[in-house]
């Protein structure tokens, strides 16, 4: 299956510890990711958090299984997503102090069937940019 990778870096007006705490909580992704409308079945085991996120599209709701690995010492959160249609996405977020705020870099790798590839990459890229804008807004508040 084809694999695509892309990254986005931006700065938010909050210290790294605040941003990390927000991103380490699965419930924060409701609305942070524009497609995620609910989170359920959250389980924590050490530095690993598993949950089901419900993505709402026009005509259906897509349940996706997420395994989030937390790296507090590195200020990093890695999420592995398994979605119906054999789509696998890995998002690694790293936080770096930047003046009074935090530089956030999100690197995404997505594997999808050729038939879905263009749609999946377009959606993942659009969601990444909207997530950056929403996190920037939340951290400024």
N, CA, C and O of each residue as an XYZ file, in Angstrom:
564
protein
N       0.839     -1.184      0.000
C       0.000      0.000      0.000
C       0.879      1.241      0.000
O       1.956      1.242      0.595
N       0.422      2.298     -0.667
C       1.192      3.543     -0.688
C       1.292      4.174      0.709
O       0.374      4.077      1.523
N       2.429      4.816      0.953
C       2.659      5.529      2.217
C       2.982      6.979      1.875
O       3.805      7.247      0.999
N       2.341      7.903      2.561
C       2.584      9.329      2.385
C       2.992      9.919      3.723
O       2.527      9.474      4.773
N       3.862     10.923      3.685
C       4.325     11.564      4.915
C       4.387     13.068      4.695
O       4.758     13.533      3.617
N       4.020     13.825      5.722
C       4.073     15.277      5.666
C       4.108     15.810      7.099
O       3.757     15.101      8.043
N       4.533     17.059      7.249
C       4.665     17.649      8.579
C       4.251     19.111      8.535
O       4.256     19.748      7.481
N       3.893     19.628      9.707
C       3.522     21.041      9.848
C       4.060     21.537     11.186
O       3.920     20.861     12.205
N       4.673     22.714     11.181
C       5.211     23.322     12.394
C       4.571     24.686     12.597
O       4.405     25.455     11.650
N       4.215     24.977     13.840
C       3.599     26.258     14.178
C       3.915     26.566     15.638
O       4.404     25.702     16.365
N       3.640     27.791     16.065
C       3.938     28.214     17.432
C       2.640     28.591     18.133
O       1.782     29.258     17.555
N       2.504     28.156     19.386
C       1.353     28.529     20.214
C       1.836     29.330     21.416
O       2.992     29.225     21.828
N       0.934     30.131     21.969
C       1.281     31.036     23.072
C       1.010     30.402     24.428
O       0.226     30.924     25.221
N       1.656     29.284     24.688
C       1.532     28.605     25.981
C       2.803     27.806     26.202
O       3.448     27.391     25.239
N       3.176     27.583     27.472
C       4.385     26.803     27.739
C       4.222     25.335     27.332
O       3.103     24.823     27.295
N       5.328     24.662     27.029
C       5.263     23.261     26.589
C       4.478     22.342     27.530
O       3.742     21.474     27.062
N       4.620     22.518     28.837
C       3.916     21.638     29.784
C       2.401     21.772     29.643
O       1.682     20.780     29.766
N       1.913     22.970     29.389
C       0.474     23.202     29.215
C      -0.020     22.544     27.932
O      -1.063     21.891     27.916
N       0.743     22.723     26.864
C       0.365     22.136     25.571
C       0.402     20.613     25.672
O      -0.503     19.933     25.188
N       1.445     20.083     26.298
C       1.579     18.635     26.447
C       0.398     18.053     27.225
O      -0.181     17.049     26.811
N       0.042     18.674     28.340
C      -1.076     18.182     29.154
C      -2.365     18.156     28.333
O      -3.166     17.230     28.457
N      -2.557     19.161     27.507
C      -3.768     19.220     26.670
C      -3.762     18.089     25.640
O      -4.771     17.409     25.456
N      -2.643     17.894     24.981
C      -2.558     16.871     23.928
C      -2.520     15.454     24.483
O      -2.835     14.506     23.764
N      -2.146     15.292     25.729
C      -2.077     13.957     26.337
C      -3.444     13.464     26.807
O      -3.577     12.308     27.208
N      -4.455     14.323     26.761
C      -5.809     13.958     27.174
C      -6.671     13.690     25.933
O      -6.959     14.620     25.180
N      -7.084     12.444     25.706
C      -7.873     12.133     24.506
C      -9.125     12.995     24.353
O      -9.543     13.287     23.233
N      -9.721     13.402     25.466
C     -10.944     14.203     25.402
C     -10.704     15.571     24.763
O     -11.639     16.204     24.271
N      -9.468     16.017     24.773
C      -9.133     17.305     24.157
C      -9.301     17.280     22.640
O      -9.416     18.332     22.012
N      -9.315     16.098     22.053
C      -9.368     15.998     20.604
C     -10.771     16.215     20.039
O     -10.935     16.373     18.829
N     -11.778     16.222     20.908
C     -13.126     16.562     20.445
C     -13.090     18.040     20.065
O     -12.868     18.904     20.913
N     -13.308     18.313     18.802
C     -13.252     19.683     18.312
C     -11.845     20.139     17.952
O     -11.689     20.989     17.076
N     -10.820     19.603     18.599
C      -9.451     19.942     18.222
C      -9.186     19.381     16.829
O      -8.630     20.061     15.966
N      -9.591     18.142     16.627
C      -9.629     17.570     15.287
C     -11.044     17.802     14.792
O     -11.990     17.306     15.403
N     -11.221     18.536     13.710
C     -12.563     18.960     13.309
C     -13.547     17.824     13.017
O     -14.759     18.038     13.060
N     -13.055     16.644     12.726
C     -13.954     15.524     12.451
C     -14.359     14.777     13.715
O     -15.373     14.079     13.716
N     -13.585     14.909     14.794
C     -13.839     14.138     16.012
C     -14.951     14.790     16.818
O     -14.829     15.926     17.277
N     -16.047     14.040     16.980
C     -17.217     14.559     17.698
C     -17.400     13.905     19.065
O     -18.172     14.397     19.887
N     -16.699     12.804     19.314
C     -16.799     12.130     20.613
C     -15.609     11.204     20.790
O     -14.992     10.747     19.827
N     -15.308     10.943     22.062
C     -14.251     10.001     22.431
C     -14.843      9.071     23.472
O     -15.524      9.523     24.393
N     -14.592      7.774     23.337
C     -15.139      6.811     24.298
C     -14.117      5.709     24.555
O     -13.093      5.611     23.880
N     -14.428      4.883     25.551
C     -13.603      3.711     25.875
C     -12.131      4.067     26.101
O     -11.238      3.431     25.542
N     -11.888      5.090     26.924
C     -10.515      5.529     27.214
C      -9.915      4.620     28.279
O     -10.497      4.428     29.346
N      -8.741      4.062     27.977
C      -8.021      3.197     28.911
C      -6.560      3.632     28.956
O      -5.928      3.831     27.919
N      -6.035      3.775     30.162
C      -4.637      4.174     30.335
C      -3.864      3.033     30.977
O      -4.302      2.441     31.963
N      -2.707      2.738     30.400
C      -1.816      1.718     30.943
C      -0.393      2.265     30.848
O       0.265      2.133     29.817
N       0.068      2.874     31.927
C       1.394      3.482     31.927
C       1.439      4.654     30.976
O       0.661      5.598     31.108
N       2.354      4.598     30.010
C       2.492      5.700     29.056
C       1.661      5.496     27.793
O       1.834      6.213     26.807
N       0.762      4.519     27.826
C      -0.073      4.238     26.665
C      -1.548      4.458     26.991
O      -2.053      3.994     28.013
N      -2.222      5.174     26.099
C      -3.646      5.451     26.242
C      -4.330      4.952     24.979
O      -3.932      5.306     23.869
N      -5.364      4.127     25.150
C      -6.141      3.673     24.000
C      -7.544      4.233     24.126
O      -8.064      4.405     25.228
N      -8.147      4.513     22.989
C      -9.516      5.024     22.985
C     -10.116      4.888     21.591
O      -9.420      4.589     20.620
N     -11.416      5.113     21.517
C     -12.121      5.136     20.241
C     -12.589      6.567     20.018
O     -13.284      7.140     20.856
N     -12.206      7.133     18.893
C     -12.670      8.469     18.506
C     -13.731      8.286     17.426
O     -13.580      7.461     16.524
N     -14.794      9.055     17.527
C     -15.840      9.009     16.515
C     -15.676     10.207     15.591
O     -15.807     11.357     16.010
N     -15.387      9.918     14.328
C     -15.254     10.962     13.314
C     -16.581     11.079     12.567
O     -17.147     10.080     12.124
N     -17.059     12.288     12.437
C     -18.315     12.489     11.716
C     -18.017     13.064     10.339
O     -17.417     14.130     10.196
N     -18.461     12.318      9.334
C     -18.407     12.778      7.955
C     -19.837     13.102      7.541
O     -20.767     12.888      8.320
N     -20.022     13.599      6.361
C     -21.368     13.988      5.923
C     -22.407     12.891      6.094
O     -23.491     13.126      6.628
N     -22.068     11.695      5.638
C     -23.075     10.641      5.563
C     -22.861      9.488      6.531
O     -23.648      8.542      6.551
N     -21.810      9.557      7.331
C     -21.583      8.444      8.255
C     -20.664      8.874      9.399
O     -19.982      9.897      9.333
N     -20.674      8.059     10.437
C     -19.765      8.246     11.562
C     -18.745      7.117     11.513
O     -19.102      5.944     11.401
N     -17.472      7.488     11.597
C     -16.377      6.549     11.445
C     -15.705      6.324     12.800
O     -15.041      7.231     13.303
N     -15.858      5.142     13.406
C     -15.142      4.881     14.655
C     -13.691      4.501     14.346
O     -13.428      3.599     13.550
N     -12.764      5.199     14.984
C     -11.362      4.875     14.768
C     -10.717      4.519     16.103
O     -10.963      5.167     17.120
N      -9.892      3.482     16.081
C      -9.154      3.074     17.280
C      -7.838      3.835     17.309
O      -7.103      3.876     16.322
N      -7.558      4.435     18.457
C      -6.337      5.222     18.606
C      -5.522      4.662     19.763
O      -6.056      4.381     20.836
N      -4.239      4.506     19.534
C      -3.298      4.176     20.600
C      -2.332      5.344     20.690
O      -1.570      5.620     19.764
N      -2.383      6.023     21.828
C      -1.531      7.179     22.046
C      -0.405      6.782     22.993
O      -0.654      6.241     24.071
N       0.830      7.052     22.590
C       1.985      6.791     23.438
C       2.530      8.132     23.901
O       2.861      9.003     23.097
N       2.612      8.272     25.209
C       3.043      9.530     25.809
C       4.524      9.465     26.168
O       5.001      8.467     26.709
N       5.234     10.530     25.864
C       6.661     10.648     26.187
C       6.864     11.974     26.906
O       7.341     12.937     26.305
N       6.502     12.036     28.208
C       6.566     13.320     28.914
C       7.970     13.918     28.979
O       8.123     15.138     28.914
N       8.992     13.080     29.106
C      10.355     13.599     29.194
C      10.804     14.235     27.886
O      11.629     15.148     27.897
N      10.278     13.771     26.773
C      10.629     14.304     25.455
C       9.599     15.306     24.948
O       9.750     15.854     23.856
N       8.545     15.549     25.740
C       7.442     16.410     25.316
C       6.930     15.991     23.941
O       6.860     16.788     23.006
N       6.576     14.708     23.855
C       6.138     14.127     22.593
C       4.930     13.223     22.820
O       4.838     12.521     23.827
N       4.011     13.257     21.864
C       2.833     12.394     21.871
C       2.753     11.746     20.491
O       2.770     12.437     19.472
N       2.666     10.414     20.463
C       2.555      9.691     19.198
C       1.231      8.947     19.191
O       0.934      8.172     20.100
N       0.445      9.191     18.157
C      -0.851      8.527     18.027
C      -0.835      7.623     16.808
O      -0.444      8.034     15.716
N      -1.264      6.388     17.010
C      -1.397      5.429     15.912
C      -2.886      5.157     15.746
O      -3.573      4.798     16.703
N      -3.370      5.328     14.541
C      -4.798      5.223     14.258
C      -5.037      4.100     13.263
O      -4.356      3.995     12.243
N      -6.015      3.266     13.578
C      -6.456      2.230     12.648
C      -7.900      2.553     12.315
O      -8.760      2.604     13.194
N      -8.148      2.768     11.052
C      -9.472      3.175     10.597
C     -10.024      2.127      9.631
O      -9.259      1.415      8.981
N     -11.345      2.034      9.539
C     -11.907      1.121      8.538
C     -11.365      1.461      7.143
O     -10.977      2.601      6.889
N     -11.340      0.514      6.279
C     -10.828      0.719      4.929
C      -9.336      0.503      4.825
O      -8.720      0.876      3.826
N      -8.737     -0.108      5.868
C      -7.299     -0.401      5.893
C      -6.435      0.860      5.824
O      -5.371      0.868      5.206
N      -6.916      1.920      6.471
C      -6.150      3.157      6.563
C      -5.443      3.173      7.917
O      -6.077      3.019      8.961
N      -4.132      3.358      7.888
C      -3.338      3.447      9.119
C      -2.609      4.784      9.116
O      -1.931      5.135      8.150
N      -2.756      5.515     10.197
C      -2.145      6.832     10.300
C      -1.332      6.903     11.584
O      -1.758      6.409     12.628
N      -0.164      7.520     11.498
C       0.683      7.753     12.673
C       0.970      9.242     12.719
O       1.483      9.815     11.757
N       0.637      9.867     13.842
C       0.899     11.293     14.030
C       1.814     11.456     15.232
O       1.476     11.042     16.341
N       2.968     12.058     15.008
C       3.926     12.312     16.085
C       3.999     13.816     16.304
O       4.330     14.576     15.395
N       3.683     14.231     17.526
C       3.737     15.645     17.878
C       4.905     15.855     18.832
O       5.012     15.184     19.859
N       5.778     16.794     18.481
C       6.884     17.149     19.358
C       6.764     18.619     19.718
O       6.387     19.452     18.894
N       7.092     18.918     20.967
C       6.974     20.276     21.499
C       8.350     20.789     21.878
O       9.139     20.079     22.502
N       8.635     22.028     21.498
C       9.912     22.649     21.789
C       9.655     24.054     22.335
O       8.882     24.807     21.742
N      10.289     24.423     23.459
C      10.123     25.792     23.946
C      10.515     26.793     22.860
O      11.484     26.589     22.128
N       9.744     27.880     22.770
C      10.006     28.925     21.781
C       9.607     30.264     22.387
O       8.434     30.636     22.366
N      10.580     30.984     22.925
C      10.273     32.245     23.600
C       9.337     31.977     24.769
O       9.630     31.148     25.630
N       8.211     32.680     24.796
C       7.212     32.476     25.847
C       6.212     31.380     25.488
O       5.308     31.088     26.271
N       6.365     30.781     24.328
C       5.410     29.792     23.864
C       6.050     28.455     23.551
O       7.064     28.070     24.134
N       5.427     27.761     22.611
C       5.865     26.409     22.243
C       5.803     26.241     20.735
O       4.809     26.589     20.097
N       6.877     25.704     20.177
C       6.852     25.303     18.778
C       6.305     23.882     18.733
O       6.804     22.988     19.417
N       5.289     23.690     17.931
C       4.625     22.392     17.796
C       4.909     21.865     16.387
O       4.649     22.548     15.397
N       5.443     20.651     16.310
C       5.640     20.005     15.009
C       4.850     18.711     15.006
O       5.043     17.848     15.862
N       3.964     18.588     14.039
C       3.196     17.350     13.879
C       3.611     16.704     12.568
O       3.438     17.278     11.493
N       4.163     15.498     12.675
C       4.575     14.720     11.507
C       3.594     13.576     11.329
O       3.340     12.812     12.260
N       3.049     13.463     10.138
C       2.042     12.443      9.858
C       2.553     11.494      8.783
O       3.107     11.913      7.767
N       2.351     10.206      9.036
C       2.596      9.171      8.041
C       1.291      8.412      7.892
O       0.703      7.971      8.880
N       0.842      8.262      6.661
C      -0.431      7.577      6.434
C      -0.259      6.528      5.349
O       0.337      6.773      4.300
N      -0.801      5.353      5.634
C      -0.784      4.237      4.692
C      -2.234      3.954      4.322
O      -3.082      3.769      5.195
N      -2.512      3.921      3.015
C      -3.897      3.714      2.583
C      -3.926      3.002      1.236
O      -2.980      3.091      0.453
N      -5.011      2.302      0.979
C      -5.143      1.641     -0.324
C      -5.107      2.671     -1.457
O      -5.553      3.806     -1.284
N      -4.587      2.283     -2.585
C      -4.463      3.195     -3.724
C      -5.778      3.879     -4.072
O      -5.793      5.063     -4.409
N      -6.863      3.154     -3.996
C      -8.177      3.702     -4.340
C      -8.571      4.857     -3.429
O      -9.263      5.777     -3.867
N      -8.143      4.824     -2.170
C      -8.510      5.861     -1.200
C      -7.414      6.911     -0.991
O      -7.633      7.911     -0.307
N      -6.266      6.689     -1.566
C      -5.079      7.488     -1.245
C      -5.293      8.996     -1.364
O      -5.025      9.721     -0.406
N      -5.751      9.475     -2.472
C      -5.918     10.916     -2.682
C      -6.869     11.513     -1.650
O      -6.587     12.565     -1.075
N      -7.976     10.853     -1.420
C      -8.954     11.339     -0.438
C      -8.359     11.353      0.969
O      -8.511     12.335      1.696
N      -7.687     10.280      1.352
C      -7.120     10.167      2.698
C      -6.062     11.242      2.927
O      -6.069     11.889      3.974
N      -5.167     11.444      1.990
C      -4.111     12.439      2.151
C      -4.710     13.846      2.203
O      -4.293     14.671      3.016
N      -5.671     14.113      1.352
C      -6.334     15.433      1.357
C      -7.009     15.692      2.700
O      -6.875     16.777      3.265
N      -7.730     14.703      3.209
C      -8.419     14.854      4.498
C      -7.413     15.017      5.634
O      -7.564     15.910      6.468
N      -6.398     14.172      5.675
C      -5.406     14.229      6.753
C      -4.677     15.574      6.751
O      -4.425     16.140      7.814
N      -4.342     16.080      5.588
C      -3.657     17.374      5.489
C      -4.563     18.509      5.951
O      -4.128     19.391      6.692
N      -5.805     18.489      5.522
C      -6.753     19.539      5.921
C      -7.012     19.504      7.426
O      -7.057     20.547      8.077
N      -7.180     18.315      7.968
C      -7.412     18.170      9.404
C      -6.187     18.657     10.181
O      -6.333     19.322     11.207
N      -4.997     18.339      9.709
C      -3.773     18.773     10.383
C      -3.734     20.302     10.501
O      -3.414     20.828     11.567
N      -4.052     21.008      9.432
C      -4.019     22.471      9.457
C      -5.115     23.050     10.347
O      -4.887     24.031     11.054
N      -6.297     22.451     10.317
C      -7.383     22.919     11.185
C      -7.060     22.646     12.646
O      -7.372     23.460     13.515
N      -6.435     21.502     12.922
C      -6.030     21.166     14.291
C      -5.006     22.184     14.790
O      -5.069     22.605     15.945
N      -4.075     22.579     13.944
C      -3.075     23.583     14.320
C      -3.746     24.909     14.648
O      -3.399     25.552     15.639
N      -4.694     25.317     13.833
C      -5.400     26.579     14.079
C      -6.193     26.512     15.378
O      -6.197     27.476     16.144
N      -6.856     25.405     15.638
C      -7.659     25.270     16.858
C      -6.781     25.199     18.097
O      -7.121     25.788     19.123
N      -5.652     24.484     18.023
C      -4.750     24.422     19.171
C      -4.177     25.816     19.453
O      -4.050     26.211     20.612
N      -3.833     26.555     18.403
C      -3.345     27.924     18.566
C      -4.397     28.779     19.256
O      -4.078     29.558     20.154
N      -5.638     28.636     18.843
C      -6.738     29.392     19.454
C      -6.906     29.016     20.910
O      -7.015     29.892     21.767
N      -6.928     27.707     21.208
C      -7.123     27.251     22.584
C      -5.996     27.711     23.505
O      -6.244     28.098     24.647
N      -4.763     27.671     23.012
C      -3.630     28.026     23.869
C      -3.517     29.536     24.075
O      -2.847     29.988     25.003
N      -4.167     30.311     23.217
C      -4.159     31.778     23.365
C      -5.217     32.216     24.389
O      -5.135     33.315     24.937
N      -6.193     31.367     24.637
C      -7.318     31.735     25.523
C      -6.922     31.705     26.976
O      -7.746     31.988     27.846
